mmCIF file with all atom_site columns, C-alpha atoms in Angstrom:
data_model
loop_
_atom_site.group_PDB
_atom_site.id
_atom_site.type_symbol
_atom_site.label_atom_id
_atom_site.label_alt_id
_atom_site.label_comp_id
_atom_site.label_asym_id
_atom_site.label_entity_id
_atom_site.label_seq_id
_atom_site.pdbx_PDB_ins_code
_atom_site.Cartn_x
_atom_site.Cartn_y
_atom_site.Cartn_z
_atom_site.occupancy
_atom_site.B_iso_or_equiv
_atom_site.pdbx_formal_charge
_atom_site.auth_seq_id
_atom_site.auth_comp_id
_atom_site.auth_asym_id
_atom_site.auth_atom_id
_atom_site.pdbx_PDB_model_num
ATOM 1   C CA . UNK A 1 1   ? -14.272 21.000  -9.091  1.00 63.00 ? 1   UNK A CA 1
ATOM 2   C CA . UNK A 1 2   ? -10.385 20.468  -8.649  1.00 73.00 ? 2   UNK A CA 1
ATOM 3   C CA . UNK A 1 3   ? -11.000 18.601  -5.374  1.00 77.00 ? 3   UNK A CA 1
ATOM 4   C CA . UNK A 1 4   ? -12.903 16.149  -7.188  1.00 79.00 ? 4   UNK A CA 1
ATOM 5   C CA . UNK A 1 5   ? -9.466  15.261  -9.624  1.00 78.00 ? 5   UNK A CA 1
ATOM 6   C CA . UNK A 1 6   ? -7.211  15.466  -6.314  1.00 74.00 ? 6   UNK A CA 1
ATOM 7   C CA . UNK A 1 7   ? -9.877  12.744  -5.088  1.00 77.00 ? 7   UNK A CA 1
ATOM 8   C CA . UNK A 1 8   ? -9.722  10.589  -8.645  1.00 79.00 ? 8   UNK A CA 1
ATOM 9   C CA . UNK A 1 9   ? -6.163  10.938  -8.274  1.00 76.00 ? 9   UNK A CA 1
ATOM 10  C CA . UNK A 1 10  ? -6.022  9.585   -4.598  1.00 74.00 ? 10  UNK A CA 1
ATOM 11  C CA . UNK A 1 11  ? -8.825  6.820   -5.152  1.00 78.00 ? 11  UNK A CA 1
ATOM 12  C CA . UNK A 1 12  ? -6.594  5.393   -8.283  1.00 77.00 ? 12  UNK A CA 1
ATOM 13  C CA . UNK A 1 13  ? -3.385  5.613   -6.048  1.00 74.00 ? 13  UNK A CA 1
ATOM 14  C CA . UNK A 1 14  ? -5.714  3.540   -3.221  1.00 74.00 ? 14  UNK A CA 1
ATOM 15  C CA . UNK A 1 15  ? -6.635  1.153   -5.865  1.00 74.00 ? 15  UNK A CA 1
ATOM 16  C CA . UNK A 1 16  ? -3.019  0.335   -6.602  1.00 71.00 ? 16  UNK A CA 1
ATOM 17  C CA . UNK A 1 17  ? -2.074  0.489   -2.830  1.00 67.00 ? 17  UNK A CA 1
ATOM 18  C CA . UNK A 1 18  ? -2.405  -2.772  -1.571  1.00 69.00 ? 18  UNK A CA 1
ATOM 19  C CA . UNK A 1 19  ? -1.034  -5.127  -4.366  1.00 72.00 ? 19  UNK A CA 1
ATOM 20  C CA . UNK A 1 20  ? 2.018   -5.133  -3.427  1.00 68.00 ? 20  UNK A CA 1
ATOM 21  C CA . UNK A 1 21  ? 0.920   -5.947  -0.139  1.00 66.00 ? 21  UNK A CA 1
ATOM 22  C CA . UNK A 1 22  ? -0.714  -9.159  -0.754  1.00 67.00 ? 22  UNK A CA 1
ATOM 23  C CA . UNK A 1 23  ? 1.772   -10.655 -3.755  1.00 67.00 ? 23  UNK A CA 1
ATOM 24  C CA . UNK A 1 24  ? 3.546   -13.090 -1.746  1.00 63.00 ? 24  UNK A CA 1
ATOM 25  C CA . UNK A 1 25  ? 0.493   -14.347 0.348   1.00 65.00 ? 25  UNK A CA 1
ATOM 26  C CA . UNK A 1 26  ? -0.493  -16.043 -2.661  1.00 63.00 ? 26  UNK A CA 1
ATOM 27  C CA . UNK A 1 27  ? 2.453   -17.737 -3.903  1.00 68.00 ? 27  UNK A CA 1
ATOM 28  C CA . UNK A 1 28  ? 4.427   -18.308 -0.583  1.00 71.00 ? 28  UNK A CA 1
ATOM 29  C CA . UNK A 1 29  ? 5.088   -22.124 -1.635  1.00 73.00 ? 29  UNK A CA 1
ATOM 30  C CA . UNK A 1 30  ? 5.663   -20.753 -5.143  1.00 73.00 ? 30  UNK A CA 1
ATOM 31  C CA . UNK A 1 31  ? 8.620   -18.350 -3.906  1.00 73.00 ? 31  UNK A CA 1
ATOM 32  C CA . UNK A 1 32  ? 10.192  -20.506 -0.975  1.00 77.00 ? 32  UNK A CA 1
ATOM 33  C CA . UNK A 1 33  ? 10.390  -23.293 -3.828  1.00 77.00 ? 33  UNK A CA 1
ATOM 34  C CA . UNK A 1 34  ? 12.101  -21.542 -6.430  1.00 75.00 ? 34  UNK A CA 1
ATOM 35  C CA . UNK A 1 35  ? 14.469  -19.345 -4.317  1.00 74.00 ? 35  UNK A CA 1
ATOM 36  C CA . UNK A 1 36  ? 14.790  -22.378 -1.538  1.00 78.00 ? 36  UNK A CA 1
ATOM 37  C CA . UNK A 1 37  ? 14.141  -19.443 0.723   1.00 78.00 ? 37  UNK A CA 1
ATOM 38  C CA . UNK A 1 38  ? 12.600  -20.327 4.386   1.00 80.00 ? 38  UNK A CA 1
ATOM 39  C CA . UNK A 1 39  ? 8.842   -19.840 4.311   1.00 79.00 ? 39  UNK A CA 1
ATOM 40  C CA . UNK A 1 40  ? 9.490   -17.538 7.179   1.00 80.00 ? 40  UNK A CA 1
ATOM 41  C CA . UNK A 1 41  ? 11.262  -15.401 5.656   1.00 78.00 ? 41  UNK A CA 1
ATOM 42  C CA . UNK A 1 42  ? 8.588   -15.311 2.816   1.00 77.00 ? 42  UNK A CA 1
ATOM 43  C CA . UNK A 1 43  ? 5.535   -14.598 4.909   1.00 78.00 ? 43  UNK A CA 1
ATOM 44  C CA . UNK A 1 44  ? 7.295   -12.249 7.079   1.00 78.00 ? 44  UNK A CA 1
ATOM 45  C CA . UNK A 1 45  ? 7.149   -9.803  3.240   1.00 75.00 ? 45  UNK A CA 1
ATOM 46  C CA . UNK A 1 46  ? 3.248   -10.057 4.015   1.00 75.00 ? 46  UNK A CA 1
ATOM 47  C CA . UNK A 1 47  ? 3.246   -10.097 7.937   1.00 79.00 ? 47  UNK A CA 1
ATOM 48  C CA . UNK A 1 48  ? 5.061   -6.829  7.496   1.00 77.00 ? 48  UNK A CA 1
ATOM 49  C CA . UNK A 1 49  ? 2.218   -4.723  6.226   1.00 75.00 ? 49  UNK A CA 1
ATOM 50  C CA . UNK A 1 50  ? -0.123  -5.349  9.417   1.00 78.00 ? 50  UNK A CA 1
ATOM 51  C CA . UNK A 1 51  ? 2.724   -5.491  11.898  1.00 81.00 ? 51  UNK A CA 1
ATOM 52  C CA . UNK A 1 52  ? 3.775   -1.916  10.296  1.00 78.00 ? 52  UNK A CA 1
ATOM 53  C CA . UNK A 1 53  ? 0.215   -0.555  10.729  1.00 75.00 ? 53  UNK A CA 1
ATOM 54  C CA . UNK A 1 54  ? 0.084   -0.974  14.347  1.00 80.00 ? 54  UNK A CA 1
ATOM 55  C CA . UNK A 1 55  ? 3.513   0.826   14.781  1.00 82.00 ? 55  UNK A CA 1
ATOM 56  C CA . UNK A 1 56  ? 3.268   3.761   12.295  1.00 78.00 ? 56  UNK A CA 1
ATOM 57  C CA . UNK A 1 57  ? -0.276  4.399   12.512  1.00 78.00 ? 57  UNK A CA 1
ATOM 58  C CA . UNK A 1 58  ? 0.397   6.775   15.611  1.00 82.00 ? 58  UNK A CA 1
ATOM 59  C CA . UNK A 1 59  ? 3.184   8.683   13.374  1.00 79.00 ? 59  UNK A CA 1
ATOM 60  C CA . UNK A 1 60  ? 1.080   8.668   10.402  1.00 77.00 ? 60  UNK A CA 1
ATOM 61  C CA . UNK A 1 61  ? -1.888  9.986   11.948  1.00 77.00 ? 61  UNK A CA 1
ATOM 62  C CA . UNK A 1 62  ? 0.515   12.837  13.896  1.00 80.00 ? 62  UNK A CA 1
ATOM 63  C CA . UNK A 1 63  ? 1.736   13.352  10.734  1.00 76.00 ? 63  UNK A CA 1
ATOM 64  C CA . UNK A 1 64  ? -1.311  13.926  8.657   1.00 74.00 ? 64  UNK A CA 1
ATOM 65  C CA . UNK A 1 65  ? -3.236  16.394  12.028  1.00 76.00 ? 65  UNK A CA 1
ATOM 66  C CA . UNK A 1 66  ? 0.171   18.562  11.540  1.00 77.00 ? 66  UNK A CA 1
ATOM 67  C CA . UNK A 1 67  ? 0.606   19.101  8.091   1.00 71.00 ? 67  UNK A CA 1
ATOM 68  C CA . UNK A 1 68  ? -3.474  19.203  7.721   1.00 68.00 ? 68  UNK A CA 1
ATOM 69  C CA . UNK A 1 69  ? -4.786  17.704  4.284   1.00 62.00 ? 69  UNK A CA 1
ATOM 70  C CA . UNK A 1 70  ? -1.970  19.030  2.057   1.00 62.00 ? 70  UNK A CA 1
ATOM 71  C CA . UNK A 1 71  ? -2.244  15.904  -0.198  1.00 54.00 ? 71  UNK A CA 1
ATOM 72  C CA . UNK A 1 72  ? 0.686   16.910  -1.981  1.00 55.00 ? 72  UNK A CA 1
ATOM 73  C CA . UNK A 1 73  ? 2.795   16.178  1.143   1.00 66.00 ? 73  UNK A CA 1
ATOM 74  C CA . UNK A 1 74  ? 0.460   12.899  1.305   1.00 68.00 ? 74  UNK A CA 1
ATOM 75  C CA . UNK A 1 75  ? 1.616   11.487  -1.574  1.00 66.00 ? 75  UNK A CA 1
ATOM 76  C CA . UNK A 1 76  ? 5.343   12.782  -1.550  1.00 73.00 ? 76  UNK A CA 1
ATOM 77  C CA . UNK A 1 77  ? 5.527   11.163  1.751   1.00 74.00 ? 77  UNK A CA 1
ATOM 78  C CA . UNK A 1 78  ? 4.000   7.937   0.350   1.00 75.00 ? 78  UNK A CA 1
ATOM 79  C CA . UNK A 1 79  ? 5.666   7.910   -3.164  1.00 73.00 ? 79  UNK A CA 1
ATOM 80  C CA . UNK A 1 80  ? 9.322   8.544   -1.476  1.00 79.00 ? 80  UNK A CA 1
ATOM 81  C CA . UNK A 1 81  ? 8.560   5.220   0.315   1.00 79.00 ? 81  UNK A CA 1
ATOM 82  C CA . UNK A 1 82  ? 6.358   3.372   -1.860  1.00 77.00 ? 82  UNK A CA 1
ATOM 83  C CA . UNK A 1 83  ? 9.360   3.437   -5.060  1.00 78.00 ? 83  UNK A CA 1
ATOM 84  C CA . UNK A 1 84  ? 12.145  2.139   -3.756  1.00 83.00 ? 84  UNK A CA 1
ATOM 85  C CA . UNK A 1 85  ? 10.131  -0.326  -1.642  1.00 80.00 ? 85  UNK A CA 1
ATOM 86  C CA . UNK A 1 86  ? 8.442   -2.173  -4.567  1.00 77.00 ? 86  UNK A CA 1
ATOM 87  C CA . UNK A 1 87  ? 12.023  -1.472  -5.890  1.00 80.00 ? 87  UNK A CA 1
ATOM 88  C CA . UNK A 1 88  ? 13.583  -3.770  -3.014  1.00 81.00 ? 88  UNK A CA 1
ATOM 89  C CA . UNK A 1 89  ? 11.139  -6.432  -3.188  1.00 76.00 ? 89  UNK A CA 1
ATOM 90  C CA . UNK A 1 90  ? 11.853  -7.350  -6.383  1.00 75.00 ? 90  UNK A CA 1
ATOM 91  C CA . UNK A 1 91  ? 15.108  -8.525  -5.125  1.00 75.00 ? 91  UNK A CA 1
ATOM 92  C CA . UNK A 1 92  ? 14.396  -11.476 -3.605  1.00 69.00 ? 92  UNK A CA 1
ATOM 93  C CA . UNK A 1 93  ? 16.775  -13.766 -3.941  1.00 67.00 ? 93  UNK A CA 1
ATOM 94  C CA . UNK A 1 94  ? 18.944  -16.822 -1.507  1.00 65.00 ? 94  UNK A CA 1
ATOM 95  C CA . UNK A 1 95  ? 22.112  -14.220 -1.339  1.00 72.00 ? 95  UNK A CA 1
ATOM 96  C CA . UNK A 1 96  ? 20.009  -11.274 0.880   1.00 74.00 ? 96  UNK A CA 1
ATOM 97  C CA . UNK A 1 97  ? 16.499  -11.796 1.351   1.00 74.00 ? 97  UNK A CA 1
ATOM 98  C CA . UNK A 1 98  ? 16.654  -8.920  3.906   1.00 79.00 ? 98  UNK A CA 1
ATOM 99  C CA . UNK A 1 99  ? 16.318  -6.053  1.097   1.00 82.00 ? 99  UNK A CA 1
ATOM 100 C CA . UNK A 1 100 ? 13.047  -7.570  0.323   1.00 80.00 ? 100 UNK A CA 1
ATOM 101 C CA . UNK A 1 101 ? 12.268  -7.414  3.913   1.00 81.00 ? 101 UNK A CA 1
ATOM 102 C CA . UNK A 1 102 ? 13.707  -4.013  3.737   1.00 84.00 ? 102 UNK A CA 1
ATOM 103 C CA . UNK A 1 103 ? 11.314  -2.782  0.764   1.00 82.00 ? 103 UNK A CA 1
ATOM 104 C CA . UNK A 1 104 ? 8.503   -4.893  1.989   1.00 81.00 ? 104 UNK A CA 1
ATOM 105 C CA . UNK A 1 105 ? 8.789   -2.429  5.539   1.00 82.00 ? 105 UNK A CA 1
ATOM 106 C CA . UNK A 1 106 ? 9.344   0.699   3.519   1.00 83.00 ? 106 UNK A CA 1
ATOM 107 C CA . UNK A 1 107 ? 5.969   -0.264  1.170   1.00 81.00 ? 107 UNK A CA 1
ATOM 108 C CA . UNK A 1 108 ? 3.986   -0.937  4.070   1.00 80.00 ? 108 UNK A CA 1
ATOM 109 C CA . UNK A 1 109 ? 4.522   2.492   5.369   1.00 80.00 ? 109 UNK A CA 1
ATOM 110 C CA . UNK A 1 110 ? 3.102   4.300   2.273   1.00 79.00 ? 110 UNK A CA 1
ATOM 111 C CA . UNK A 1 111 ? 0.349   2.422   2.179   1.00 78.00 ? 111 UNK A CA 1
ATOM 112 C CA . UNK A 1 112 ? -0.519  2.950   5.725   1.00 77.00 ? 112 UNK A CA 1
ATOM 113 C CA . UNK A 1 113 ? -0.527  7.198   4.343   1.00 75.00 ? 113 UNK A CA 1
ATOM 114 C CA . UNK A 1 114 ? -2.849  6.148   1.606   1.00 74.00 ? 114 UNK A CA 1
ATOM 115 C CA . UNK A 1 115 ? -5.392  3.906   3.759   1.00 74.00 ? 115 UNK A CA 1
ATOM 116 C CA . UNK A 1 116 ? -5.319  6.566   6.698   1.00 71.00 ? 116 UNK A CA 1
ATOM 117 C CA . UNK A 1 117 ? -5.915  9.696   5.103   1.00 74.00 ? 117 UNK A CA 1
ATOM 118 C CA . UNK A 1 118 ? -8.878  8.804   3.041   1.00 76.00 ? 118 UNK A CA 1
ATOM 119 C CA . UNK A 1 119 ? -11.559 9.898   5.677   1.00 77.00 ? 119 UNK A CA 1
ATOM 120 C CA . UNK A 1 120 ? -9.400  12.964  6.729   1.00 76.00 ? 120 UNK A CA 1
ATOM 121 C CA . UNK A 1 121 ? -9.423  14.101  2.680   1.00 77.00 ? 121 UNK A CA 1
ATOM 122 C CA . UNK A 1 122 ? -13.804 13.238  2.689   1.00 82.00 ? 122 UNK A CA 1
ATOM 123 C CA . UNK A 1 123 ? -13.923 15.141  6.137   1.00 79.00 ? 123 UNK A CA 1
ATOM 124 C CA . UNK A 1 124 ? -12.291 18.032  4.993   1.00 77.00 ? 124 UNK A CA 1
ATOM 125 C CA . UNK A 1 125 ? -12.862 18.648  1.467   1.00 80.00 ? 125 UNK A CA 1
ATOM 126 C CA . UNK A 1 126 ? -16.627 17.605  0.578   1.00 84.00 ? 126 UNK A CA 1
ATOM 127 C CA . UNK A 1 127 ? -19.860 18.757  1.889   1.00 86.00 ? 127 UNK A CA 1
ATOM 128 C CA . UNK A 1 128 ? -21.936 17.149  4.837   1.00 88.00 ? 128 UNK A CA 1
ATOM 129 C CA . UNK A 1 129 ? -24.142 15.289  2.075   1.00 90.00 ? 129 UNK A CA 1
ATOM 130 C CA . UNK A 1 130 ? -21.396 13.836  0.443   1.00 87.00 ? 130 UNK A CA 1
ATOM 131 C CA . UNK A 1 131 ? -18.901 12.982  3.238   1.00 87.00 ? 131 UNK A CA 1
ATOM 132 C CA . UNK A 1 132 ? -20.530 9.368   4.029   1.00 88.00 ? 132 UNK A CA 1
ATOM 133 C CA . UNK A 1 133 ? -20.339 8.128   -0.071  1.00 90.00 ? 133 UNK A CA 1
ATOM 134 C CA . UNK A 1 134 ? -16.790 9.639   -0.923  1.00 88.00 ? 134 UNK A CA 1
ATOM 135 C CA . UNK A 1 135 ? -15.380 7.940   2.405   1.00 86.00 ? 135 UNK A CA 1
ATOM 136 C CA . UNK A 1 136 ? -17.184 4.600   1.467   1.00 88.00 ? 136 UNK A CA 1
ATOM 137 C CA . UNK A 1 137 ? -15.887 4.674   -2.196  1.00 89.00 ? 137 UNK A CA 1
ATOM 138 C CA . UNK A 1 138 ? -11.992 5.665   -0.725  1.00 84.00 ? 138 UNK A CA 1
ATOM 139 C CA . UNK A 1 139 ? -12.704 2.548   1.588   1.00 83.00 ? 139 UNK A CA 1
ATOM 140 C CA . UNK A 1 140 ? -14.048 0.123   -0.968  1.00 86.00 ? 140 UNK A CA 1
ATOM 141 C CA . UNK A 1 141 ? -10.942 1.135   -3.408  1.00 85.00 ? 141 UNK A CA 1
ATOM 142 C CA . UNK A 1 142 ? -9.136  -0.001  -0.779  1.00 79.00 ? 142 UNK A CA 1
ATOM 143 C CA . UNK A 1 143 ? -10.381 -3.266  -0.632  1.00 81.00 ? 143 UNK A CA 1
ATOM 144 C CA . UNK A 1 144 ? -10.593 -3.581  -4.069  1.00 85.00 ? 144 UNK A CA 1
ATOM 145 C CA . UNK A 1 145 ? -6.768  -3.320  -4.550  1.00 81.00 ? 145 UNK A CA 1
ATOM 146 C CA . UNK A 1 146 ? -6.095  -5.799  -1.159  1.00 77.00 ? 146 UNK A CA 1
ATOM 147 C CA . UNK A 1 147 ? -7.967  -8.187  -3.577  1.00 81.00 ? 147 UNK A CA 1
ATOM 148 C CA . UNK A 1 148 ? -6.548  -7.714  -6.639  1.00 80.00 ? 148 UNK A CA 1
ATOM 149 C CA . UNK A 1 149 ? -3.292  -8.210  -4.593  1.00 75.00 ? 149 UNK A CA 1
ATOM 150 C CA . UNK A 1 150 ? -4.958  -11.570 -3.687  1.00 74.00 ? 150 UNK A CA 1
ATOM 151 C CA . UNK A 1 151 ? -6.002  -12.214 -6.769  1.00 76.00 ? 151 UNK A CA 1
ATOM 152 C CA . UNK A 1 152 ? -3.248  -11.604 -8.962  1.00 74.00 ? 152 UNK A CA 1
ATOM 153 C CA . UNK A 1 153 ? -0.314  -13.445 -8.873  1.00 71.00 ? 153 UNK A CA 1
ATOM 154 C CA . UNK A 1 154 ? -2.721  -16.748 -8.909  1.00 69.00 ? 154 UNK A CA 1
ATOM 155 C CA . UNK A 1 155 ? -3.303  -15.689 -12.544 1.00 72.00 ? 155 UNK A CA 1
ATOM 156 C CA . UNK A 1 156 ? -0.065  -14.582 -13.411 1.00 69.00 ? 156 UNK A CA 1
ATOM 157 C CA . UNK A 1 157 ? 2.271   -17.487 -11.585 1.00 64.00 ? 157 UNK A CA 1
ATOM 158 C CA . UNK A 1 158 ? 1.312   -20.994 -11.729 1.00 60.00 ? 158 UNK A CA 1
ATOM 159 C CA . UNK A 1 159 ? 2.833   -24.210 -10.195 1.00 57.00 ? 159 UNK A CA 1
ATOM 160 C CA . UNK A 1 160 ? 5.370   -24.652 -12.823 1.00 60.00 ? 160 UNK A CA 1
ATOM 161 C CA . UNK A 1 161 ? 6.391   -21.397 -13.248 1.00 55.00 ? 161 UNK A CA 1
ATOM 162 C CA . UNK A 1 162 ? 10.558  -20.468 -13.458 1.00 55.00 ? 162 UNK A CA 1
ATOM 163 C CA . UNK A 1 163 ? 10.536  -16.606 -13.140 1.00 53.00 ? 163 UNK A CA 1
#
């Protein structure tokens, strides 16, 4: 029974996983105008969550075979990076877009903990009949939130927005 709250708990960390990941896809011509920021510098906040995959998957994965599926350590790991990461991209701004940059690289790590260890928490912790649905529903959550990071900021910002 507790491994099934441990699992409620990671699925609702998944689901808010990837929004920040996706929040300045949408409104890169939103941001660069308001902050007269390069759109470079703008897109490279998104490019940094893929680029970050391929070069801290390898750790990542290490990281979760060594310390097995202590998801405590998971999400210590995760939240350590994820906070002050969201933190930095907030501050965005023509003085020293690099902290964004900063946080944007430090977010994209966490999230690469959450979206690798879901199938290593289904493989370990549920039985043979259950592994296949819990690791599609840990998968799906994922994509839920990359939408909702999508799909967000279009309702939020519009093209006349100030803040």
């Amino acid at each position: 029974k507790y491994r099934y709250v441990v699992y409620s708990v990671y699925l609702f960390a998944s689901l808010v996983n990837y929004i920040p990941a996706n929040t300045f896809s949408a409104t890169t011509t939103l941001v660069t105008d308001l902050f007269l920021i390069s759109p470079v510098t703008v897109t490279l906040n998104f490019l940094f969550f893929p680029i970050s995959s391929a070069l801290a998957a390898p750790l990542i994965n290490w990281t979760l075979t060594k310390l097995g599926i202590r998801v405590s350590y998971i999400y210590y790991i995760a939240t350590a990076l994820m906070i002050p990461g969201v933190w930095l991209r907030t501050t965005l701004s023509t003085d020293d877009p690099y902290l964004c940059l900063a946080g944007s690289f430090l977010s994209s790590i966490s999230c690469n903990f959450l979206m690798n260890s879901a199938s290593k928490i289904t493989t370990h912790w549920f039985k043979a009949s259950h592994k296949t649905l819990t690791t599609f529903i840990a998968i799906v959550v994922n994509l839920i939130s990359a939408s909702l990071g999508l799909f967000l900021p279009g309702l939020i910002l519009h093209s006349k927005s100030t803040q």
